[in-house]
Amino acid sequence: LNSSRLESLVYHKHSEGLLNMVFSNMQIPFLNNLSFVVVVFFLFQYTIWNFVPKNLFEQFRRIANFYFLIIFLVQLMIDTPTSPVTSGLPLFFVITVTAIKQGYEDWLRHKADNEVNGAPVFVVRSGSLVQTRSKNIRVGDIVRVAKDETFPVDLVLLSSDRADGTCHITTASLDGETNLKTHYSVAETAEFYIKVLLCFVYQNLIAAFFLCIYVVHVCLYVRPLGPENLLLRGARLKNTKEIFGVAIYTGMESKMALNYKCKSQKRSAVEKSMNTFLIIYLGILLFEAILSTILKYAWQAEEEWDEPFYNRKTEQERNSSPILKFISDFLAFLVLYNFIIPISLYVTVEMQKFLGSFFIGWDLDLYHEESDQKAQVNTSDLNEELGQVEYVFTDKTGTLTENEMHFRECSINGTKYREVNGKLVPEGMTDDAPDGSTPQLIGDELLFLKAVSLCHTVQISYDQPDLVGGGDPFSHANGFSSSYIRASSIDMTSSAHFNFVSPCFVRYKLLHVLEFDANRRRMSVILQTPSGKSTLKLHSLRTLVIACRHFSPEEYIEVDRHLNAARTALQQREERLQEAFGYIERDLQLLGATGVEDKLQDKVQETIEALRLAGIKVWVLTGDKHETAVSVSLSCGHFHRTMNILELLQQRSDNECAEQLLVFVLFLLSVSVWTQHKLSLHFFSRIKEDHVIQHGLVVDGASLSLALREHEKLFMEVCKNCSAVLCCRMAPLQKAKVVRLLKTSPEKPITLAIGDGANDVSMIQEAHVGIGIMGKEGRQAVRNSDYAIARFKFLAKLLLVHGHFYYIRIATLVQYFFYKNVCFITPQFLYQFFCLFSQQTLYDSVYLTLYNICFTSLPILVYSLFEQLVHPHVLQNKPGLYRDISKNSLLSFRTFLYWTLLGFCHAFIFFFGSYILMGEDTTLMGNGQMFGNWTFGTLVFTVMVITVTLKLALETHFWTWMNHFVTWGSIAFYFIFSLFYGGIIWPFLHTQDMYFVFVQLLSSGSAWFAIIIIVITCLFPDVVKKVFYRHLLPTSTQKSQVTWEEGREDLYSVQSPQFFTAVSEEHNRLLSEYLAMSSHLLLTGVLPYHDALWYLHLLSECSIRFIT
């Protein structure tokens, strides 16, 4: 034992922070000087001690909450016209509701953490098994895990009850993959020859594990450990009675914890619009406060108004600083008008999103009966974003297809074999052999079948022999295809693979497995035949090609040396492994190819067509080769047979890529000019948009990298004019880059990404909305998505129906909140002109407090949960209705201005209508007395509550019993509360201003008359406007409402003319001539490359004359 060498290595790594653990079953003095702590796993955010301060800090980071906190503090510090309760109570309600919600969610995380950390485990202490809790496991402990138990920490496999030292596990809780995986122990650890084990800090990638084990027996050895030797926390032991492993990473240092991260916060377009509106209303608030302050000082410039006889100033008031007095008055007006900013908007929006998200899971149309899976919502903050999608980026395998590989045929030495009645026969022959007979296999066929049977990672469950796990879908397809010719895969272990051919067993020794990776797109095995020869069997998955290579003993020694050197490398291990794989996988003998079929999912073509009619462009991003990707795109309707397909493939240089893109731009520009030319308008005026000639683009990963490097604008110009884009040979990061490219373009379109595999996670996280498919490639996509569905066909209803509903609900909710608050505060502002800007409030403090919390909150909440502008069947049958709400149309500046001006208009009617009908010159009570200030304010408030509630009723199209209950119940509750509040003397109130006021108001017939007249005056124009537009200028949505109510077909649909085909052929002929001329000018140098973009504008002007 070279102790000095080991000591030097340990101290060096420990000082750099790279040494995570030292395990030793020897007494080595210098190891005792190193200390390692117990790390506990937790996912909770709060503790009982930091919940209040931490939660308050997070909540007051929200601008609206912080704003109302400042208003509340101002009310406490200076003399303001309203009680601090008017701001403090709503703020307290909002903070409390949010804190309860977040506290409950964190309590669930605490509960889950306690279950994990308190689980019983067995560890080896002093040579015997001791039961303890998983949170007490220390780095270096030897842990025993029994069958079907979950690994409590990250373990290095030391031994198992199997003779070969292997074990089988499932990682369903980590990546969702339910297939069995084989993990191995090193020979020395299986026999416990180990004396010292060193672990180094590794990356947080599940597939990366750069760790070396130093085994001390007679001298110091190095043995490689990789992912196949690591048992990750959260995985489950299968088909193995028990294993022993050494704990190397615990708690938050385990790989599962390192890979746990909160998804980046996504903000919807509605939330951004809402924040913009808040800023505008904050500007209105500041304007009203500043104007009121200025007018107050202008009004009180005269002495008789500055100091009337009933309100003489004190000496301190006369000597106070004018600047401080101006600031104090400004803050007082700010407090008086602060309710124009709706604090309850945030709480209502959160409740709407949280409760509304349940409707997706409850929708039976989104339930997949075969897999017993329903749609799930992982992020309710983006519900309304489903109604704004403009681009859909989808994976192919497992998303558009079933990801179930079925063997169909193969080619061996140039001869095609196909399946006939469960048997493989050469093409052109029939299956006339008796049942159960075996065809005679010769050299090429036998070698091919051996390669198919031996080159895979399929595992068989010993408890359930019919259950086969592990491997990939291609291996399963080819492995099962071998059974057609009586070549069956029985078992595969670390030492041998048995293959059944004819009546005998043949034993092959498995030497090495070269695992599949996305760069090589293949996997290989090195086997030793019974005769002692070494053979490489290679299985290329993407192209499904089978090949082999035979090694001489000398060649195998060199191959083994390369592999071991790469696997034991401490630096650049991946690069050296790739070099070794490249050295081995060469000079191959082609054996044949297999043909497998991956069927399209049900209704994929109808779904893509519906999305296209809805104005949504679909991009397919796949790692498959060009031919396969184009074939699937044509099959699923992504590409049409009549579509012009532009191909950007195999570009070798920037200039070549730029020239091709310029040709495409010229072509697409000519199409646009021709179709928009006035001489052609009479041809196309009656043609539906979906019948206009469409274009598709095919681009591979290499060409895409060139296009995005220097010619991003050109590429985007081509893509924007294409109805469908197909990107093949794409790496996962390229998928995310394409999504980011569209997402950050000047138009800022809303993007949606959908996929089912781990390679789609980056794309899903990058898009505005990410949707995971519950497929067969694990659950990583589902766990990192915002929404999850079982099949691609459910995407249509998710967007066209649920997206439509969520958007119109939340858009109306936001606009209505601002509208009713304008109605609420504007009379306060107008009243100041009648009270000499003395900051007298028009409403009682209780009404100020309860207006947004009780009197007007429930109707809009119920509306935002149940409103349906159009019946769901109509939305699915007419995808074009989706366009009516696209581009955030219901929250545009135009609609915002309409609701704001409507609020000001109604507020003026409330105030001046009440003033005229119940003014100072009118005697309203039977005893000759007139109503006072509080009665007038209560009348305005009563009219306002009734009007804003009935205004929402006019906007409601889908009435349920809950809508009726909260609409009429809110009005009734206001009257009952006001009678109760004004009918009792409240001892804890300083004044009894409202005592008997409401009773007096309702006892006056003039007051009832005023309420009815004012409410009708406000709402009658809205009724007239709705009737006018519905019958004379209906929108497509209103037309659909009429047709559904009357139960008839759409009378407004337009059929395409019969001559469309002839026009298209002439169109293509002219375009071809124009394209040939313009391309020739460009490529021959007449159009300089650096001036090409400028010349495009010149050509667009000249093209009209040319085409005419």
Coordinates of C-alpha atoms in Angstrom, one line a residue, residues 9 65 109 205 244 293 403 510 765 819 981:
L9 CA -4.5 12.5 -3.4
N65 CA -49.5 44.8 -2.5
R109 CA -44.2 19.4 0.8
L205 CA -26.8 15.2 -15.0
F244 CA -25.5 -3.8 -0.5
T293 CA -54.3 69.5 -4.9
N403 CA -44.0 5.0 -30.6
L510 CA -20.8 -10.6 -23.4
Q765 CA -39.6 24.8 -21.1
Y819 CA -64.4 49.4 -15.1
Y981 CA -75.7 48.3 9.3

